[in-house]
PDB file of C-alpha atoms in Angstrom:
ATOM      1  CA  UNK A   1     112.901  56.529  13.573  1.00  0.00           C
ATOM      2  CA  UNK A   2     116.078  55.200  14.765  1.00  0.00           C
ATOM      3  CA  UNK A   3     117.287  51.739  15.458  1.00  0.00           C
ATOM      4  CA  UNK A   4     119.341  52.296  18.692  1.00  0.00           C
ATOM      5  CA  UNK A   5     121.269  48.872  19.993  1.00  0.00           C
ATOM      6  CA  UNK A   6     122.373  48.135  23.323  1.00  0.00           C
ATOM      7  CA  UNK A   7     124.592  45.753  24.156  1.00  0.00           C
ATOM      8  CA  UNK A   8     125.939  43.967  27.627  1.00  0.00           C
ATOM      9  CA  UNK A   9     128.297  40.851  28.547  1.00  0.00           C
ATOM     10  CA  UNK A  10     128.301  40.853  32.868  1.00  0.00           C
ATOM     11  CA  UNK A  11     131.884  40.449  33.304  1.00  0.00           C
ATOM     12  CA  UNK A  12     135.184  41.797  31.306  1.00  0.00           C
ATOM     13  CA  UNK A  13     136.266  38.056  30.555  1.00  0.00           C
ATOM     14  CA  UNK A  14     133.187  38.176  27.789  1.00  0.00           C
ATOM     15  CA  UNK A  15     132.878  39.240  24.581  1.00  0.00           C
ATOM     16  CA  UNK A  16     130.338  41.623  23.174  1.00  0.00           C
ATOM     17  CA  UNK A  17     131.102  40.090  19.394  1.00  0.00           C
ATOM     18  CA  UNK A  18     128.180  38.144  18.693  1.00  0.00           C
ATOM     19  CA  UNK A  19     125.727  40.868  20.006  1.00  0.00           C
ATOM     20  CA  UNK A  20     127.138  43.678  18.035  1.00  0.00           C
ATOM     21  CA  UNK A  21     127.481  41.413  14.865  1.00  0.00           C
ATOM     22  CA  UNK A  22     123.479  40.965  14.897  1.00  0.00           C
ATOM     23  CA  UNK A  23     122.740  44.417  16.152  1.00  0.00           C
ATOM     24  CA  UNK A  24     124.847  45.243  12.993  1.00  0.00           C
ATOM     25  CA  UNK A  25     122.374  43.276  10.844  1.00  0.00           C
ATOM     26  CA  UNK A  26     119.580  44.300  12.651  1.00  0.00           C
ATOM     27  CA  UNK A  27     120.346  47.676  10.670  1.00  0.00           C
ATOM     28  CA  UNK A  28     121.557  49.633  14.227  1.00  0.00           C
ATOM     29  CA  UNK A  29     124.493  50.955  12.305  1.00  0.00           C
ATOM     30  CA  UNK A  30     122.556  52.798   9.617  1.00  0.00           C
ATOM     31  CA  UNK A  31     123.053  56.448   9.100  1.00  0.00           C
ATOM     32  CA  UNK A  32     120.709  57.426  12.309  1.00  0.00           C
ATOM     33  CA  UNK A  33     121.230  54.461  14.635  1.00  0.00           C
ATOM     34  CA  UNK A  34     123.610  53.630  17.013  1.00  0.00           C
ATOM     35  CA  UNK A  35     124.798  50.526  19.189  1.00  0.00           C
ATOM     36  CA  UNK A  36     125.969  51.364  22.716  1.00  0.00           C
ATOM     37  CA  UNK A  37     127.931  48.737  24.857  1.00  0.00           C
ATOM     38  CA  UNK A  38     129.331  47.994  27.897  1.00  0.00           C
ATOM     39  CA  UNK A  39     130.770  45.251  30.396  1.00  0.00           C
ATOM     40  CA  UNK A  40     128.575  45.280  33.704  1.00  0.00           C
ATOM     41  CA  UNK A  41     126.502  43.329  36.299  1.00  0.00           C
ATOM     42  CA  UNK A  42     122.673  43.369  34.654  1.00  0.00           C
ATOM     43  CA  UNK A  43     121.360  42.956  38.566  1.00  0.00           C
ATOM     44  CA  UNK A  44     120.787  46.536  38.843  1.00  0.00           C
ATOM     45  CA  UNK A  45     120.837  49.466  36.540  1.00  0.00           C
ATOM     46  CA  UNK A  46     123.100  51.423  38.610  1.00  0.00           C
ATOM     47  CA  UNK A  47     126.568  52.150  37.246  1.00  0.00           C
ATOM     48  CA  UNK A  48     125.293  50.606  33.989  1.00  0.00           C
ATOM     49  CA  UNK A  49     126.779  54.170  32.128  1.00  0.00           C
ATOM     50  CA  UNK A  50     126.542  52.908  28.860  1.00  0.00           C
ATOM     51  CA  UNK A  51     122.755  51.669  29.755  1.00  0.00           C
ATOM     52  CA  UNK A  52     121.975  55.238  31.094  1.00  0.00           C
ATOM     53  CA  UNK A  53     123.401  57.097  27.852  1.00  0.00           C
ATOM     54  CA  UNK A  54     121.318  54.718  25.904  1.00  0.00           C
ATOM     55  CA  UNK A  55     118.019  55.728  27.699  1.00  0.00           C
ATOM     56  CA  UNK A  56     118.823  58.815  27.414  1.00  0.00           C
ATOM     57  CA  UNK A  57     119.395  59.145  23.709  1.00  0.00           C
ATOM     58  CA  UNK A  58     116.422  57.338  22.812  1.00  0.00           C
ATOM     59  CA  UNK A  59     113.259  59.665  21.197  1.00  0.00           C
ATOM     60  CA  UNK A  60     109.727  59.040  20.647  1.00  0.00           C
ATOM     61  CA  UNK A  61     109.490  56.969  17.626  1.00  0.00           C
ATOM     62  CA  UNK A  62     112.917  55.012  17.936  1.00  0.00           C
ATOM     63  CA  UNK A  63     113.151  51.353  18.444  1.00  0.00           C
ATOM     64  CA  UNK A  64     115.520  50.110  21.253  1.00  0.00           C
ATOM     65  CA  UNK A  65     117.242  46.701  20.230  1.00  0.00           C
ATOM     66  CA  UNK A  66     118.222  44.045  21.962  1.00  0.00           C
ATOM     67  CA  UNK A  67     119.516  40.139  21.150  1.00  0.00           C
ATOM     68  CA  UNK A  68     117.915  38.701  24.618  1.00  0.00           C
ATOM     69  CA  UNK A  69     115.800  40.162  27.496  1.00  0.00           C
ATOM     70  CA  UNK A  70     118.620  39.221  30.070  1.00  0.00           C
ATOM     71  CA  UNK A  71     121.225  41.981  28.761  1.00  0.00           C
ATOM     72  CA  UNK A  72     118.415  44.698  29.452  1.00  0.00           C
ATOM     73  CA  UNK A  73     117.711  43.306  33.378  1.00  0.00           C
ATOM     74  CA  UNK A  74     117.906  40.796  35.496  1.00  0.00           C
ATOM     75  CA  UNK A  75     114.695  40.680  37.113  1.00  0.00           C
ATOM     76  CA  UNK A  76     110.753  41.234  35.890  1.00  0.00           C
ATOM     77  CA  UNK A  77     110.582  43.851  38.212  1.00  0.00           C
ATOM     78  CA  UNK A  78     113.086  46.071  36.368  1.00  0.00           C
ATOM     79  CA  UNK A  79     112.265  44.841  32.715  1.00  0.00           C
ATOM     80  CA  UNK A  80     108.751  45.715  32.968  1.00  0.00           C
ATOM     81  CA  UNK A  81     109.641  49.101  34.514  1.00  0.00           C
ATOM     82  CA  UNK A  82     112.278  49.827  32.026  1.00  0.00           C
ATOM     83  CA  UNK A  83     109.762  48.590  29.425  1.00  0.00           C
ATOM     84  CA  UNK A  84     106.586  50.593  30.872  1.00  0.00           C
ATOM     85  CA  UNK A  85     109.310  53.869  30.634  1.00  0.00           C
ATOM     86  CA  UNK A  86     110.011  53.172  27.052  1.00  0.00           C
ATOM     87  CA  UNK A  87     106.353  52.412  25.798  1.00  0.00           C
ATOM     88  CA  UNK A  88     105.400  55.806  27.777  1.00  0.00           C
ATOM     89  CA  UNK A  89     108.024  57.559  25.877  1.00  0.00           C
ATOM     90  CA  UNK A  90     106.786  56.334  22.377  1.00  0.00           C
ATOM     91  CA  UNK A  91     109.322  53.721  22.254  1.00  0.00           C
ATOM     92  CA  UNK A  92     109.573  50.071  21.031  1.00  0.00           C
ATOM     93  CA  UNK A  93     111.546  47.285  22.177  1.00  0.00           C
ATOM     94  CA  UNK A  94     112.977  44.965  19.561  1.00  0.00           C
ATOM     95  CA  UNK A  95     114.724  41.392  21.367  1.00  0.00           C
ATOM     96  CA  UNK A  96     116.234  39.894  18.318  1.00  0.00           C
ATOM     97  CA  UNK A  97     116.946  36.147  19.623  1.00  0.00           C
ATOM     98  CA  UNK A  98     113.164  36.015  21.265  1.00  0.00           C
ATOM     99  CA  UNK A  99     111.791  37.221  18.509  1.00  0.00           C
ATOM    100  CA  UNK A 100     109.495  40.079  20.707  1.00  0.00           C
ATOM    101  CA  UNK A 101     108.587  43.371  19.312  1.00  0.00           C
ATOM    102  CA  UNK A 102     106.699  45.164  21.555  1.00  0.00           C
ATOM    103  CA  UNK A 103     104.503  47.071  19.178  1.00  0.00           C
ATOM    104  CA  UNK A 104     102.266  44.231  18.653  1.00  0.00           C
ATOM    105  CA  UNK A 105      99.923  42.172  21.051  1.00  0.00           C
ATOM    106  CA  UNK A 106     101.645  39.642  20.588  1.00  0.00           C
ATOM    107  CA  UNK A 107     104.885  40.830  21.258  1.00  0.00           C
ATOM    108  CA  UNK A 108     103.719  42.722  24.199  1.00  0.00           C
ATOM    109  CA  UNK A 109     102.374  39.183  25.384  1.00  0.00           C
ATOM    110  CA  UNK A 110     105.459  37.447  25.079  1.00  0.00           C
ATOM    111  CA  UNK A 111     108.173  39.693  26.795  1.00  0.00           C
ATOM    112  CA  UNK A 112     105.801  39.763  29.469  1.00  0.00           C
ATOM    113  CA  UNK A 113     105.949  35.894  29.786  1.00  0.00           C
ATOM    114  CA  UNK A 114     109.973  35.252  28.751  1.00  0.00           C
ATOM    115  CA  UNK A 115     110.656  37.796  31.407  1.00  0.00           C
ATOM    116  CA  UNK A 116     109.718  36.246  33.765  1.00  0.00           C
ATOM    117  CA  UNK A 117     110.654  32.898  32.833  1.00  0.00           C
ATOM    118  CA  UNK A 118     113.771  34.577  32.505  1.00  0.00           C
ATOM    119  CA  UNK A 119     113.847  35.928  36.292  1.00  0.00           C
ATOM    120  CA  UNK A 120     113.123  32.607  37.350  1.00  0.00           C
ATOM    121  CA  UNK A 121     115.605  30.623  35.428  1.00  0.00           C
ATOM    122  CA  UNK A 122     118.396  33.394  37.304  1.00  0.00           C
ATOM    123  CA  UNK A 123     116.856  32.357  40.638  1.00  0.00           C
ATOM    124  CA  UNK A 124     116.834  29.002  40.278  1.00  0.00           C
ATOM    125  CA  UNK A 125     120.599  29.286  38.705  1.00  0.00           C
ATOM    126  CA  UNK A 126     121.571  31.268  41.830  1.00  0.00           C
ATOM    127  CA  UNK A 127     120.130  28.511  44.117  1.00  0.00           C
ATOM    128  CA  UNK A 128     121.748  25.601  42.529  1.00  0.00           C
ATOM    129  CA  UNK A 129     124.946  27.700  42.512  1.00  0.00           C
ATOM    130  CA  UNK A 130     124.199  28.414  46.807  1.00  0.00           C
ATOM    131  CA  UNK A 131     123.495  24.765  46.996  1.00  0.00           C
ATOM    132  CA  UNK A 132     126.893  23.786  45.426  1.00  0.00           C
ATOM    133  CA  UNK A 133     129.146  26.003  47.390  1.00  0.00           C
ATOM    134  CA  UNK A 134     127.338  24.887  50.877  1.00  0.00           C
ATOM    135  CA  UNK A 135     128.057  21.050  49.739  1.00  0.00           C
ATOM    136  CA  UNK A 136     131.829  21.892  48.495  1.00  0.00           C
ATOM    137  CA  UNK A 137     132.724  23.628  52.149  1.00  0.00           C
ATOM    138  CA  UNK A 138     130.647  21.007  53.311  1.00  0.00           C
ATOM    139  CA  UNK A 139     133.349  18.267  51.748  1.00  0.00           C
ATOM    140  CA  UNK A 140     136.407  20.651  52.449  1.00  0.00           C
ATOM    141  CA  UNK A 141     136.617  22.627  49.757  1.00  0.00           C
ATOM    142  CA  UNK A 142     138.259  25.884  50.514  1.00  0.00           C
ATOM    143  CA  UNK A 143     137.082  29.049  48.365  1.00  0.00           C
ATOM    144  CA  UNK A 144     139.341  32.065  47.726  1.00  0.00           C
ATOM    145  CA  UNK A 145     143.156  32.798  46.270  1.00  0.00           C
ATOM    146  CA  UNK A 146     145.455  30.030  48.177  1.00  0.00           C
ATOM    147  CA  UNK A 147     147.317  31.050  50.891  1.00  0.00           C
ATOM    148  CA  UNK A 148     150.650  33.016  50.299  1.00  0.00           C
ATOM    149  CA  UNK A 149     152.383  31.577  52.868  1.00  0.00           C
ATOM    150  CA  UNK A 150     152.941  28.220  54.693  1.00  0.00           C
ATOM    151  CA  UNK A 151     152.328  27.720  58.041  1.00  0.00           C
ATOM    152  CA  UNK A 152     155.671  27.338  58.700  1.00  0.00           C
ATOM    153  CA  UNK A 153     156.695  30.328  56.303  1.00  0.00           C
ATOM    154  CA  UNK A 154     154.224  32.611  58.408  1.00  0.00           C
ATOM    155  CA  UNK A 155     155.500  31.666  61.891  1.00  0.00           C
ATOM    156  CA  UNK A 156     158.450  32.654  60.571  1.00  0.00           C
ATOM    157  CA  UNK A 157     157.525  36.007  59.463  1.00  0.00           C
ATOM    158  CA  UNK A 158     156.167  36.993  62.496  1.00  0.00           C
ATOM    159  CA  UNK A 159     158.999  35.912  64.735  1.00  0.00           C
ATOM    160  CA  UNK A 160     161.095  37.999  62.332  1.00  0.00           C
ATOM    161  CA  UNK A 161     158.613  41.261  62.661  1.00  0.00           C
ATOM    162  CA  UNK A 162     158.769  40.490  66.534  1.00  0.00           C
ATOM    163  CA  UNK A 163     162.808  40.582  66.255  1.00  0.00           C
ATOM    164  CA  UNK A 164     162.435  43.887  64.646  1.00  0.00           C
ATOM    165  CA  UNK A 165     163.068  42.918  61.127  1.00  0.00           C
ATOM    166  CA  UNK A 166     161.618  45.802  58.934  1.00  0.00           C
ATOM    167  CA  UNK A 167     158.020  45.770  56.770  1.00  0.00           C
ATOM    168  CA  UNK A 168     159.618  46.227  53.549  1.00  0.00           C
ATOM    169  CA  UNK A 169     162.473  43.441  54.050  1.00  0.00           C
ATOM    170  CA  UNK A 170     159.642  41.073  54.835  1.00  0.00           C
ATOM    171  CA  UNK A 171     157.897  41.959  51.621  1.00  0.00           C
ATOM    172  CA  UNK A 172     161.380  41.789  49.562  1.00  0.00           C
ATOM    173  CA  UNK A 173     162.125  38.182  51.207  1.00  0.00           C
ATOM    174  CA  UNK A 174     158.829  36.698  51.112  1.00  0.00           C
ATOM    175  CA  UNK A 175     157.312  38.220  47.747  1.00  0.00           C
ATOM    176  CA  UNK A 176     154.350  40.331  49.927  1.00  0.00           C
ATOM    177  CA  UNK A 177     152.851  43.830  49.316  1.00  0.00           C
ATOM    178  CA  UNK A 178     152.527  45.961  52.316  1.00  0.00           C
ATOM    179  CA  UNK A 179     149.008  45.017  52.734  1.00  0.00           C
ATOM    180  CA  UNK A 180     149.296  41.599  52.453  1.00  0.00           C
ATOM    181  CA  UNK A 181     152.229  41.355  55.354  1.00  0.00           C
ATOM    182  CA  UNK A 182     150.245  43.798  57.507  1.00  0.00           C
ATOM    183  CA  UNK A 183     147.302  41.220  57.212  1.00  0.00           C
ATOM    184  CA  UNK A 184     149.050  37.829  57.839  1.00  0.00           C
ATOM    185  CA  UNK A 185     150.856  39.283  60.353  1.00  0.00           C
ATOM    186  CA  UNK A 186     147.489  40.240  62.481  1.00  0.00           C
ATOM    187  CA  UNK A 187     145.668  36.930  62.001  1.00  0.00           C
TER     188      UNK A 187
END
């Protein structure tokens, strides 16, 4: 029986730290266990390598480890899946920070319940988030890297591309790469 821990942050600007660290304690680091780990999007399980290894190295008999439901999936849909797969298989899931093993009734009970608490709290987050973009472009607010150019700048650089001047002296004089003169100069 194995302690196998998987970890995931959504974005590379995060730090897997304070998962490992309780995996660690959790006893995922003895002789047979193991923590995988990655930096991906949780909405899907696709390109989640790291996730797929995982699966794949877990045996009947292990226990799968976790510090919250939301770095396995993002929706109830997928948890349950992913946790009807590993019960099938002979395999528990431990969440550490929600306190759910699912080899007991209870357990079993409560991921069923947090995970979808959990989906809900992510659709509700992505609504408010939907709401407050539509009411900042609303007010003006202008999403996106600002613009590399002035106005002015950019009339410029076109007159100069329509007087012949050549792609690469644009980019040296204005600081551009070849894509991004080849797009100002078609809007």
């Amino acid at each position: 029986m194995a302690k196998i821990g998987y970890a995931r942050v959504s974005s590379t600007g995060q730090s897997l730290e304070i998962q490992i660290a309780k995996l660690e304690a959790y006893g995922c680091t003895e002789p047979d266990g193991q923590i995988y780990q990655e930096k991906k999007s949780g909405t899907s399980t696709n390109g989640r390598t790291e996730w797929k290894s995982c699966n794949k190295h877990l045996r009947r008999g292990d226990i799968l480890v976790i510090t919250k439901l939301d770095r396995l999936a993002r929706s109830t849909l997928d948890l349950t899946q992913i946790a009807e797969d590993l019960k099938n298989r002979g395999i528990e899931l431990v969440v550490i920070d929600q306190n759910i093993d699912t080899s007991t009734p209870t357990g079993k009970l409560l991921f069923n319940m947090l995970a979808s608490i959990a989906e809900f709290e992510n659709d509700i987050r992505r609504e408010r988030q939907s709401d407050g973009i539509a009411k900042a472009k609303d007010h003006g607010v202008k999403f996106g890297a600002k613009a590399k150019l002035s106005d002015q700048q950019l009339s410029e650089m076109k007159l100069k591309r329509a007087s012949g001047v050549l792609v690469k002296d644009i980019m040296s004089e204005y600081g551009l790469s070849k894509a991004s003169v080849y797009r100002l100069l078609t809007e």
